[in-house]
Coordinates of C-alpha atoms and ligand atoms in Angstrom, one line a residue:
X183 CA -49.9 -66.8 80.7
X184 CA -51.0 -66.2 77.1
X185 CA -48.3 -67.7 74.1
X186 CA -47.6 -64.4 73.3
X187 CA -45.2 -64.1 76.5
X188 CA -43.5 -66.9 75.8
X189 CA -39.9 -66.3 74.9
X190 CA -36.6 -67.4 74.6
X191 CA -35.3 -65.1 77.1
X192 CA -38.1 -66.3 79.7
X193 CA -41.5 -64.9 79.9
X194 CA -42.6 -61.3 80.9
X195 CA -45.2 -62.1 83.9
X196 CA -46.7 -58.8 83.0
X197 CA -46.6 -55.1 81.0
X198 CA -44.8 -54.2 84.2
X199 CA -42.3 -56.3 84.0
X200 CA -41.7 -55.3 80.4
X201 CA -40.7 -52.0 81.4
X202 CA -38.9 -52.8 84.2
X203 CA -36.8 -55.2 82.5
X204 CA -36.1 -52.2 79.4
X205 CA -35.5 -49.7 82.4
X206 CA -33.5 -52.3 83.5
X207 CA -31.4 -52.5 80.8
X208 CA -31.3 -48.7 80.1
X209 CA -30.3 -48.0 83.8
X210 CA -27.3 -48.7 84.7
X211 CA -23.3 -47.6 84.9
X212 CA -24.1 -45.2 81.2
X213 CA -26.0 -42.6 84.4
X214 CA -24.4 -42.7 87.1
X215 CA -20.9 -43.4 85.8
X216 CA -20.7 -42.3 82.4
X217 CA -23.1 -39.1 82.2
X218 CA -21.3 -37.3 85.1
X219 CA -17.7 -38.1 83.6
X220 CA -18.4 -36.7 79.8
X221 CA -20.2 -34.1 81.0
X222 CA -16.9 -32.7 82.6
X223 CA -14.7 -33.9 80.3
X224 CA -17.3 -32.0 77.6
X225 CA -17.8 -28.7 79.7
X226 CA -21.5 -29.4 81.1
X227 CA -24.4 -27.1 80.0
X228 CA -23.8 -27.3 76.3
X229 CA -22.9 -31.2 76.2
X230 CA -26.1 -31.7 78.6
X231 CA -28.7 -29.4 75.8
X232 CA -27.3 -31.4 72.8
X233 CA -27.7 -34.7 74.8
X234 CA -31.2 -34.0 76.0
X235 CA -32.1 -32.7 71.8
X236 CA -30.4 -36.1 70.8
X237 CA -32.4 -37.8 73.6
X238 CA -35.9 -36.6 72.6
X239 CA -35.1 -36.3 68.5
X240 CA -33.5 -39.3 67.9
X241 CA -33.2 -41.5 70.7
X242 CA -37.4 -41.6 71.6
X243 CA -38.2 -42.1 68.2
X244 CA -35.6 -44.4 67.7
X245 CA -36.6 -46.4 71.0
X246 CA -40.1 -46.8 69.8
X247 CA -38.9 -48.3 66.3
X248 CA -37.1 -50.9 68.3
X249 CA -40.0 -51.8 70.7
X250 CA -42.5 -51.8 67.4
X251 CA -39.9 -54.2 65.2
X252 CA -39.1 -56.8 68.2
X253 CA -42.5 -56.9 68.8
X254 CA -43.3 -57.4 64.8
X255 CA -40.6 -59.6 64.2
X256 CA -41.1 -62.4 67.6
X257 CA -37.3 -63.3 67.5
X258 CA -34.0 -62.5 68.5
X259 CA -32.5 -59.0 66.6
X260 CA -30.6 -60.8 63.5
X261 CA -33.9 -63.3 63.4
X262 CA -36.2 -60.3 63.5
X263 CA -34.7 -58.4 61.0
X264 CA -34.0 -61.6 58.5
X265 CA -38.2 -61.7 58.5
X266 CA -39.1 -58.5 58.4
X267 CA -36.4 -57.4 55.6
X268 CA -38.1 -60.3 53.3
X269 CA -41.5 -59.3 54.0
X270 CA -41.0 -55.9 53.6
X271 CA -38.0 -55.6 50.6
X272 CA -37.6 -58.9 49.5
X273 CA -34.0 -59.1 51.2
X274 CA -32.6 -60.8 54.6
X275 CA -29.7 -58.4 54.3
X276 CA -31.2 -56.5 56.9
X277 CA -30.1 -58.8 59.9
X278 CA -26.8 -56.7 59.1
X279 CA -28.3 -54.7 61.9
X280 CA -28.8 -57.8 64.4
X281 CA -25.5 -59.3 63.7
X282 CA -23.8 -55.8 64.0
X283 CA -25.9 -55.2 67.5
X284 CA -24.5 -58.5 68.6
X285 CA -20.6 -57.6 67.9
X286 CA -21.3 -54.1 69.6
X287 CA -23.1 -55.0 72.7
X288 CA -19.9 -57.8 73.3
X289 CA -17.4 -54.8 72.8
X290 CA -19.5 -52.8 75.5
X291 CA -19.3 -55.4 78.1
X292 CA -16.0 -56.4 77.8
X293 CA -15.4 -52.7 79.7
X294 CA -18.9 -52.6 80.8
X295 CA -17.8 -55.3 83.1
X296 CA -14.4 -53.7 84.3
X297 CA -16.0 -50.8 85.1
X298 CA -18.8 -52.6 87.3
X299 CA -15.9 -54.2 89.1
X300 CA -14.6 -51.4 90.2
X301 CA -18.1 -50.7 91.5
X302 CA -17.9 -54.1 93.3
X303 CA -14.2 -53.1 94.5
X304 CA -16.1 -50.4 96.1
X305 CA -18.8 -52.5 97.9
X306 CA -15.9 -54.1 99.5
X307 CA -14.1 -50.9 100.4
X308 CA -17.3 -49.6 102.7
X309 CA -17.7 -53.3 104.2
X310 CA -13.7 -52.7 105.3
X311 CA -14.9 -49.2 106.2
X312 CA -12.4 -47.3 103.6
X313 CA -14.7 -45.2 102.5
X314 CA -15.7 -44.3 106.1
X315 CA -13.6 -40.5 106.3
X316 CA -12.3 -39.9 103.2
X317 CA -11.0 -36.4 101.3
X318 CA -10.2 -35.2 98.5
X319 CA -6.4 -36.6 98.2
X320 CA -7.4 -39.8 99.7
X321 CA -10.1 -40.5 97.5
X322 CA -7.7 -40.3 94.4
X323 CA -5.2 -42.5 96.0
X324 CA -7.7 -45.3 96.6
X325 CA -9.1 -45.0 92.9
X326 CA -5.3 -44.7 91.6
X327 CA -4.5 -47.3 93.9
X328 CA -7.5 -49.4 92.7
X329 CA -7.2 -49.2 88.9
X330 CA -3.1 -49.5 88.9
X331 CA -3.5 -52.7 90.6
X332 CA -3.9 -55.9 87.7
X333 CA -4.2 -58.7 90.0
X334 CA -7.4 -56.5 92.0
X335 CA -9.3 -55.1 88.4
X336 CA -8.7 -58.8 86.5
X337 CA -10.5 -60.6 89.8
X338 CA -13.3 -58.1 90.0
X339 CA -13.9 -58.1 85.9
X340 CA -14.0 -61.8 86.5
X341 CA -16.3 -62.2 88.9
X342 CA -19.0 -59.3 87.4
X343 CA -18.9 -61.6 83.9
X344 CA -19.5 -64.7 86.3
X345 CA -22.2 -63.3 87.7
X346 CA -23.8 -62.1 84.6
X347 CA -23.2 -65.6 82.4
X348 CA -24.5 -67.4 85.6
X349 CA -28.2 -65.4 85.3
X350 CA -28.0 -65.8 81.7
X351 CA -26.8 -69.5 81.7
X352 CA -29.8 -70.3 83.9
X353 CA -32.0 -68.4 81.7
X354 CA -33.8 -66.3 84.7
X355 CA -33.6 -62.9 82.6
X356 CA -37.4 -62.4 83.6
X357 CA -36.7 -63.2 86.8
X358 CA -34.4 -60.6 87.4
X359 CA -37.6 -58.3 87.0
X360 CA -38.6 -59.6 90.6
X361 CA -34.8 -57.2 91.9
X362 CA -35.7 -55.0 89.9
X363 CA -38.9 -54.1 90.9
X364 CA -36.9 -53.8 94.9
X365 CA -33.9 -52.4 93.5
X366 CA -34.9 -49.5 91.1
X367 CA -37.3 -48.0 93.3
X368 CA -34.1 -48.3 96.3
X369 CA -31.6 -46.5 93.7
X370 CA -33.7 -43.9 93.4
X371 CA -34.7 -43.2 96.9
X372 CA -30.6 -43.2 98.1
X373 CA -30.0 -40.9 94.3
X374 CA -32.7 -38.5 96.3
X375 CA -31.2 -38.5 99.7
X376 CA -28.1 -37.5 97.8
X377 CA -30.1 -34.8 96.2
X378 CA -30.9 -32.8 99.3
X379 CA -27.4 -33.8 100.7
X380 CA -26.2 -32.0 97.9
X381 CA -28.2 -29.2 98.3
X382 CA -27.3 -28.8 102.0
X383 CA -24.0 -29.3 102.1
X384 CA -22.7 -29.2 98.4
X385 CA -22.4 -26.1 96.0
X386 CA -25.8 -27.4 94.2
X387 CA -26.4 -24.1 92.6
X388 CA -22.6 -24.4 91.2
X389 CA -23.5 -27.4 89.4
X390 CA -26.9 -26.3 88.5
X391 CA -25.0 -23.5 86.5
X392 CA -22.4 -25.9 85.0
X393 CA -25.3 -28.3 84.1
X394 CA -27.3 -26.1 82.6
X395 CA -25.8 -23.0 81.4
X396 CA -25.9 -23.6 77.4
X397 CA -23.3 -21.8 75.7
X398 CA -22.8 -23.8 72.4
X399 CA -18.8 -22.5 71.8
X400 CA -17.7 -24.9 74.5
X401 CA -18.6 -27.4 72.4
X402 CA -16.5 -29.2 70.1
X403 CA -17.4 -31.7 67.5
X404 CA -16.2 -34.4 69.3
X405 CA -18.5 -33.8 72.1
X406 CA -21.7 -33.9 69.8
X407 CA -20.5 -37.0 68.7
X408 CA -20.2 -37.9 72.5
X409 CA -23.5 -36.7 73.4
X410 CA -25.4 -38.4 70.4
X411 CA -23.4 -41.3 71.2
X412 CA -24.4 -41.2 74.8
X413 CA -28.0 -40.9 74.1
X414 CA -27.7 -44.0 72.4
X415 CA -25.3 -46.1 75.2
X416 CA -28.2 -45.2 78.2
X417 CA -31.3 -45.8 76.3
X418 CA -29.6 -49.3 75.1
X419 CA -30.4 -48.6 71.7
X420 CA -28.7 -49.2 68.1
X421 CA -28.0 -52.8 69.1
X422 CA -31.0 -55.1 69.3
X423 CA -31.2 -55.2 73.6
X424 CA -34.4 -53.3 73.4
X425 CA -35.2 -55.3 70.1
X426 CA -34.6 -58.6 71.7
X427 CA -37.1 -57.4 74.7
X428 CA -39.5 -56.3 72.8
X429 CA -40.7 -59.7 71.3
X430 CA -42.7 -60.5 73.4
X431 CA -44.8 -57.4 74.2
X432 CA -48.4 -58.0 74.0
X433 CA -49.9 -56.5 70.9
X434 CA -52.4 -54.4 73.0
X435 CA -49.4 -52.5 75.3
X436 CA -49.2 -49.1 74.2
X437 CA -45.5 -48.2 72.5
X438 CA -45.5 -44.8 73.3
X439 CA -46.1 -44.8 76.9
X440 CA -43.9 -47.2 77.2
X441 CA -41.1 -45.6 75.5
X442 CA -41.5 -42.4 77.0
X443 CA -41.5 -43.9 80.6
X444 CA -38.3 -45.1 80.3
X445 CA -37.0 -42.2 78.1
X446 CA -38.4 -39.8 81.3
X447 CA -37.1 -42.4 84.1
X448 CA -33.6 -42.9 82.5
X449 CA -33.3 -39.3 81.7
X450 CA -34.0 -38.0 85.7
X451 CA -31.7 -40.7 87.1
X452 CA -28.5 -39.3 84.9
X453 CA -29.4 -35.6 85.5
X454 CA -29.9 -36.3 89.6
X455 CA -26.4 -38.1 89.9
X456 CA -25.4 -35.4 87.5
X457 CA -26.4 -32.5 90.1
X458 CA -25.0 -34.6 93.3
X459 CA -21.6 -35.2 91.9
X460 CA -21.0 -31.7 90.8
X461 CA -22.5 -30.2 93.5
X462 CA -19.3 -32.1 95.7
X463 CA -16.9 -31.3 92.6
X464 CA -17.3 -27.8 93.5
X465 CA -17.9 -28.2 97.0
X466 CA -14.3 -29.7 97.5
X467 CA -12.4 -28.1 94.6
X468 CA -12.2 -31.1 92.6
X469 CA -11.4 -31.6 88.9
X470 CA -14.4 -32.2 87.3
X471 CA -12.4 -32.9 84.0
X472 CA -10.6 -35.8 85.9
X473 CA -12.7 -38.6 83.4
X474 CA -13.5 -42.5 84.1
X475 CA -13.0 -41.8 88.0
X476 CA -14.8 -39.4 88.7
X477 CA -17.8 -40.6 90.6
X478 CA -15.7 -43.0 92.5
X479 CA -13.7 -40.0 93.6
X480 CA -16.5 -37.7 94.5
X481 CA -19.2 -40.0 96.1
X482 CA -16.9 -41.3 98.8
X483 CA -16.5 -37.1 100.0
X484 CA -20.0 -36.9 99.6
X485 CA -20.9 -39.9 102.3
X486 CA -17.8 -39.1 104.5
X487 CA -20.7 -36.8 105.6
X488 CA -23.2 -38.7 105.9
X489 CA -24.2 -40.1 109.1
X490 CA -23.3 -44.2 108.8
X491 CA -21.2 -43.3 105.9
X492 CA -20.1 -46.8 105.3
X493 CA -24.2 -48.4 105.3
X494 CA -24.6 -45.4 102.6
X495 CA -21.7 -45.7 100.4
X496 CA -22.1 -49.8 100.8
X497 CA -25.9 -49.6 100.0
X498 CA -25.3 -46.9 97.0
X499 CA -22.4 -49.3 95.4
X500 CA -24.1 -52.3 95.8
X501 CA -27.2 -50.7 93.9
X502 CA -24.6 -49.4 91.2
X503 CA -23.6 -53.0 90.8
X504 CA -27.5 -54.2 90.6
X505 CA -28.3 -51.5 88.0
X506 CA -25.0 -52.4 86.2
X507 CA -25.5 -56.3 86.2
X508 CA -29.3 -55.8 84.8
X509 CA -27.5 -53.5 81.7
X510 CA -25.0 -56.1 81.5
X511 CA -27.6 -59.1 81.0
X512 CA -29.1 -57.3 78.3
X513 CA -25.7 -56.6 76.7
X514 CA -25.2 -60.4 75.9
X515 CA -28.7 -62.1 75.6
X516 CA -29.1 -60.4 72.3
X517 CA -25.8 -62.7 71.2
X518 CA -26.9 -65.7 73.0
X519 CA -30.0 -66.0 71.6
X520 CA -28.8 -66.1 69.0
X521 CA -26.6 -68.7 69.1
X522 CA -29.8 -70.5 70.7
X523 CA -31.9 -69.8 67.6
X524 CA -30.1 -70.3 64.9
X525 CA -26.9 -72.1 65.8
X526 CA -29.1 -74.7 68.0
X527 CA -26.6 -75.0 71.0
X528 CA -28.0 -75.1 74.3
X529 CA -28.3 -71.8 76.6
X530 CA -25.5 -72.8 79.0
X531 CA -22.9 -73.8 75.8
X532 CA -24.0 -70.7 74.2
X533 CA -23.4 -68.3 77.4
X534 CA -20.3 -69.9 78.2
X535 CA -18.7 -69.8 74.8
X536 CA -20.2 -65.9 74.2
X537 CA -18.9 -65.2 77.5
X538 CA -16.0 -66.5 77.5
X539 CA -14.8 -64.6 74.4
X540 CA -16.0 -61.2 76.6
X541 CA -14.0 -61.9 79.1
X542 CA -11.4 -62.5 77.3
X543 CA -11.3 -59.3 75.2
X544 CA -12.2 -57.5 78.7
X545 CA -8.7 -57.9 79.5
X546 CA -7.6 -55.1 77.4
X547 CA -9.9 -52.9 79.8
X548 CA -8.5 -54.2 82.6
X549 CA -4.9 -53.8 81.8
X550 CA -5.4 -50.2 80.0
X551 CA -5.5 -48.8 83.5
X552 CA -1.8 -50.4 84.6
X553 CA 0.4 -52.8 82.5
X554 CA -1.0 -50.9 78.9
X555 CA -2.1 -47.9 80.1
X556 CA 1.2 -46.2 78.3
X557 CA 0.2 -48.3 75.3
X558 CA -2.1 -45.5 73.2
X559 CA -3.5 -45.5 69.8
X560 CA -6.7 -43.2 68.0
X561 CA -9.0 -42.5 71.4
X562 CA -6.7 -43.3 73.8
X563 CA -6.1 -47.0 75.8
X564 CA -7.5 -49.6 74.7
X565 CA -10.7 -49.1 77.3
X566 CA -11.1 -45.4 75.5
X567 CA -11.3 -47.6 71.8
X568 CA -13.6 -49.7 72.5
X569 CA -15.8 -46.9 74.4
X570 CA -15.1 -44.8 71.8
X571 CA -15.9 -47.1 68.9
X572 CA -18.8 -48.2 70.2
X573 CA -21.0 -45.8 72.2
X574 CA -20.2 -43.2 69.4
X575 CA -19.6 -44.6 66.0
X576 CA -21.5 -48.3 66.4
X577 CA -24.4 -47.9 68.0
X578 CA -25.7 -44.7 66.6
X579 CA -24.7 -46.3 63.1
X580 CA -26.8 -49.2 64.2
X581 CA -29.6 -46.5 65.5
X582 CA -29.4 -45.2 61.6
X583 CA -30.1 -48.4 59.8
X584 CA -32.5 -49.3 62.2
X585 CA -34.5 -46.3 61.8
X586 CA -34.4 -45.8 58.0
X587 CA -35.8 -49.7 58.2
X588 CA -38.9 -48.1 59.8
X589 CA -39.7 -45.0 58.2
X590 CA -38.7 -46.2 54.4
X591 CA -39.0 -50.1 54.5
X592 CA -42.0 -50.8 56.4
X593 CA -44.8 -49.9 55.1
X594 CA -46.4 -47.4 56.5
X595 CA -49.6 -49.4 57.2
X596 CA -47.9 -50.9 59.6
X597 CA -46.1 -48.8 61.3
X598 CA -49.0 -46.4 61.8
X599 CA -50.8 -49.7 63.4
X600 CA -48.1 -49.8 65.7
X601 CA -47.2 -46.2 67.2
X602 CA -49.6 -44.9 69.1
X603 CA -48.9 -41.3 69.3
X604 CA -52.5 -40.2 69.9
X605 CA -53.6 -40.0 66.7
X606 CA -52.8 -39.0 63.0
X607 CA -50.6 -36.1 63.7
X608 CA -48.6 -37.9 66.3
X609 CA -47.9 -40.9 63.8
X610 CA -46.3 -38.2 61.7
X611 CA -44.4 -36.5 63.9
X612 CA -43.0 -40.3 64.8
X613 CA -42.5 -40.6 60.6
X614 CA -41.0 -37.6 60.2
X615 CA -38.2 -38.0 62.9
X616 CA -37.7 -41.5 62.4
X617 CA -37.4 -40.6 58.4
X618 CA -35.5 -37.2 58.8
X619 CA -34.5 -35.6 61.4
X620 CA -32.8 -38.9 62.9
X621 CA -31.1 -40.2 60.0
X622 CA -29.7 -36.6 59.0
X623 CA -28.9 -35.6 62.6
X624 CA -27.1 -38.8 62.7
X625 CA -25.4 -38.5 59.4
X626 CA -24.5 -34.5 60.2
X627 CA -23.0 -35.4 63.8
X628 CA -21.1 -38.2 62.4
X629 CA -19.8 -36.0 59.4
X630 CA -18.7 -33.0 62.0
X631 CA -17.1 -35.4 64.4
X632 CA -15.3 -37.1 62.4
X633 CA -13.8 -34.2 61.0
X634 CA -15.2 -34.3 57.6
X635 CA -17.2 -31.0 58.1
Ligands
LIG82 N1 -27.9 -48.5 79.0 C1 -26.8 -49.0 79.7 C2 -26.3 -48.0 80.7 O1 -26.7 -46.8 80.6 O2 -25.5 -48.3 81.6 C3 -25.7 -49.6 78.9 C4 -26.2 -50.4 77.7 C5 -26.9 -51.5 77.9 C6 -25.9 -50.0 76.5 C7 -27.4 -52.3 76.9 C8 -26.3 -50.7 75.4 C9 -27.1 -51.8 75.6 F1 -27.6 -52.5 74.6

């Protein structure tokens, strides 16, 4: 194992396990979940184009600048960023962008987690066999029944941050690349048995239209702001996770194959569950505007049937809960190494403490779905702030500083050194998104959503 691997969040055994372990992180409840819901909440094709622009114009270019400055800086995010700001500008202000990433990926777990307990909910449900012949009506009373329930959503939250503190206590991050490496391939496989079930039995050509029928009216500000905001929440960018994995990537590992792997893998994975769920949506007349439960009201339909129904929907919602504990680890290392680094307390103090605090602030989640749910404010519950506030207005902010660090700060020796586009006309196309059309498409998508334009 050379030096270079060695890190504070374990060691990378190979290149492999590097992308598995970013894959990891970008994979998760943000496709399977989220993508399906805000496409119908948004009106489909339209949303889906100015994702997929937002994906490849500022998210890939963005995702490479976070590979290329972990792997300059050899820290943790606010470390990274204290070095590289002195080297480069002569100030350490620029950890602004580790410290913020750190505050933002706490938010997103404190729902993150409710939302992969409701996944874990689900496991259960199949092993009881209530998910074995379900319909449309009964599926809604079993998500209604779920979420209005405190006691069940607080013990399911509770358990998912236990069993994300107790990886990250233990410090196996790099072993989870050993699951992953099973479990990815497995999530795929059932997302493509869904596929042709879809096609068979569901209205697939339906949802083909509704995914991919661009007509740009539909679309209001808000949902650009979604959809940019989205492109940031499944890549895991704007906040250091990708930063944080990046350390320790071997010098000779080419960034741009890299990136656009896991740009190319996350992508498919959101537009296949995106073609399954709509494809029973219209299949069974259901709302596809219905929000946060949607997948957990469709998929159940969808393996009702299935031959074994409850081996498929117990093997798809355990594989949720994998993906969604892999994003989940990578929401709070960033934050405990940290704490490890700079503060000098130990791993297990520093995962505790962090995750306490999470769970604690998860609880607003957890109750916005019963006890608070009539209790509304700016977005919506509590759960739609934090979403809201973070997926759309923090992490793409993050995204902005970030990449106005590498196309104006760095120099531009080193950058070209680094991104490996094939050549000198790729490393400009690289410089001229990262330097324009990310930070203005940014800036004009805040501006219009916010209401300003
Ligand atoms: N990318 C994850 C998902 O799509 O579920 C969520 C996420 C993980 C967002 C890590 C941000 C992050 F830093």
């Amino acid at each position: 194992m050379s030096e270079q691997n060695q890190s504070i969040h374990g060691q990378w055994s190979s290149r492999l396990a590097f992308i598995l372990a970013v894959s990891g992180s970008a994979v998760g409840l943000g496709n399977i979940w989220k993508f399906p819901y805000i496409t119908g909440v948004n009106g489909g094709g339209a949303f889906v184009l100015v994702y997929l622009v937002c994906i490849l114009a500022i998210g890939l270019p963005i995702l490479m600048s976070e590979i290329m400055l972990g792997r300059l800086g050899h820290k943790n995010p606010i470390a990274t960023m204290k070095i590289l700001g002195k080297r480069e500008s002569g100030t350490t202000k620029w950890s602004v962008i580790g410290i913020l990433g750190v505050f933002t990926g706490s938010l997103i777990l404190s729902y993150y987690s409710v939302v992969a307990g409701w996944a874990m909910n689900y496991v259960l449900l199949s092993v009881q066999g209530s998910l074995a012949s379900v319909d449309s009506d009964s599926a809604g009373q079993l998500f209604g029944g779920m979420v209005s329930n405190p006691i069940n959503v607080f013990f399911w939250h509770s358990l998912f941050m236990l069993l994300t503190v107790f990886i990250v206590a233990k410090g196996l991050i790099s072993g989870i690349e050993k699951s992953i490496r099973i479990l990815m391939p497995l999530l795929i496989f059932l997302l493509l048995v869904l596929l042709v079930f879809s096609v068979i039995n569901g209205e697939a050509l339906a949802a083909l239209r509704f995914l991919f029928s661009f007509n740009l009216d539909a679309l209001t500000g808000d949902g650009f702001l979604v959809a940019l905001g989205h492109a940031f929440f499944t890549l895991s960018l704007g906040m250091g996770a990708v930063m944080a994995y990046g350390a320790y990537l071997p010098k000779n590992f080419s960034l741009s194959k890299t990136a656009g792997a896991i740009v190319f893998f996350d992508t498919a994975i959101a537009l296949v569950a995106g073609i399954v769920i709509f494809s029973v949506v219209f299949a069974n007349d259901l709302d596809p505007t219905q929000g946060p439960g949607l997948i957990f009201q469709t998929l159940p339909i969808a393996f009702s049937s299935l031959p074994l129904t409850s081996v498929v929907a117990f093997l798809f919602f355990i594989l949720l809960v994998a993906a969604a504990w892999t994003s989940s680890i990578s929401l709070i290392e960033p934050g405990v190494a940290w704490l490890i680094e700079d503060f000098g307390f130990s791993r297990k103090t520093s995962t505790y403490a962090l995750g306490g605090l999470i769970w604690l602030l998860g609880l607003l989640s957890v109750f916005s779905f019963n006890h608070l749910a009539d209790f509304t404010f700016w977005q919506g519950t509590w759960f739609d702030n934090f979403d809201f506030l973070t997926a759309n207005l923090l992490l793409p902010f993050g995204g902005l500083l970030i990449t106005v660090f590498a196309g104006y700060i760095l120099s531009p020796s080193i950058s070209e050194e680094e991104i490996d586009l094939g050549g000198k006309l790729g490393y400009r196309i690289w410089l001229f998104l990262s330097r324009y059309i990310a930070p203005a498409g940014i800036i004009i998508i805040f501006l219009d959503g916010l209401g300003v334009l």
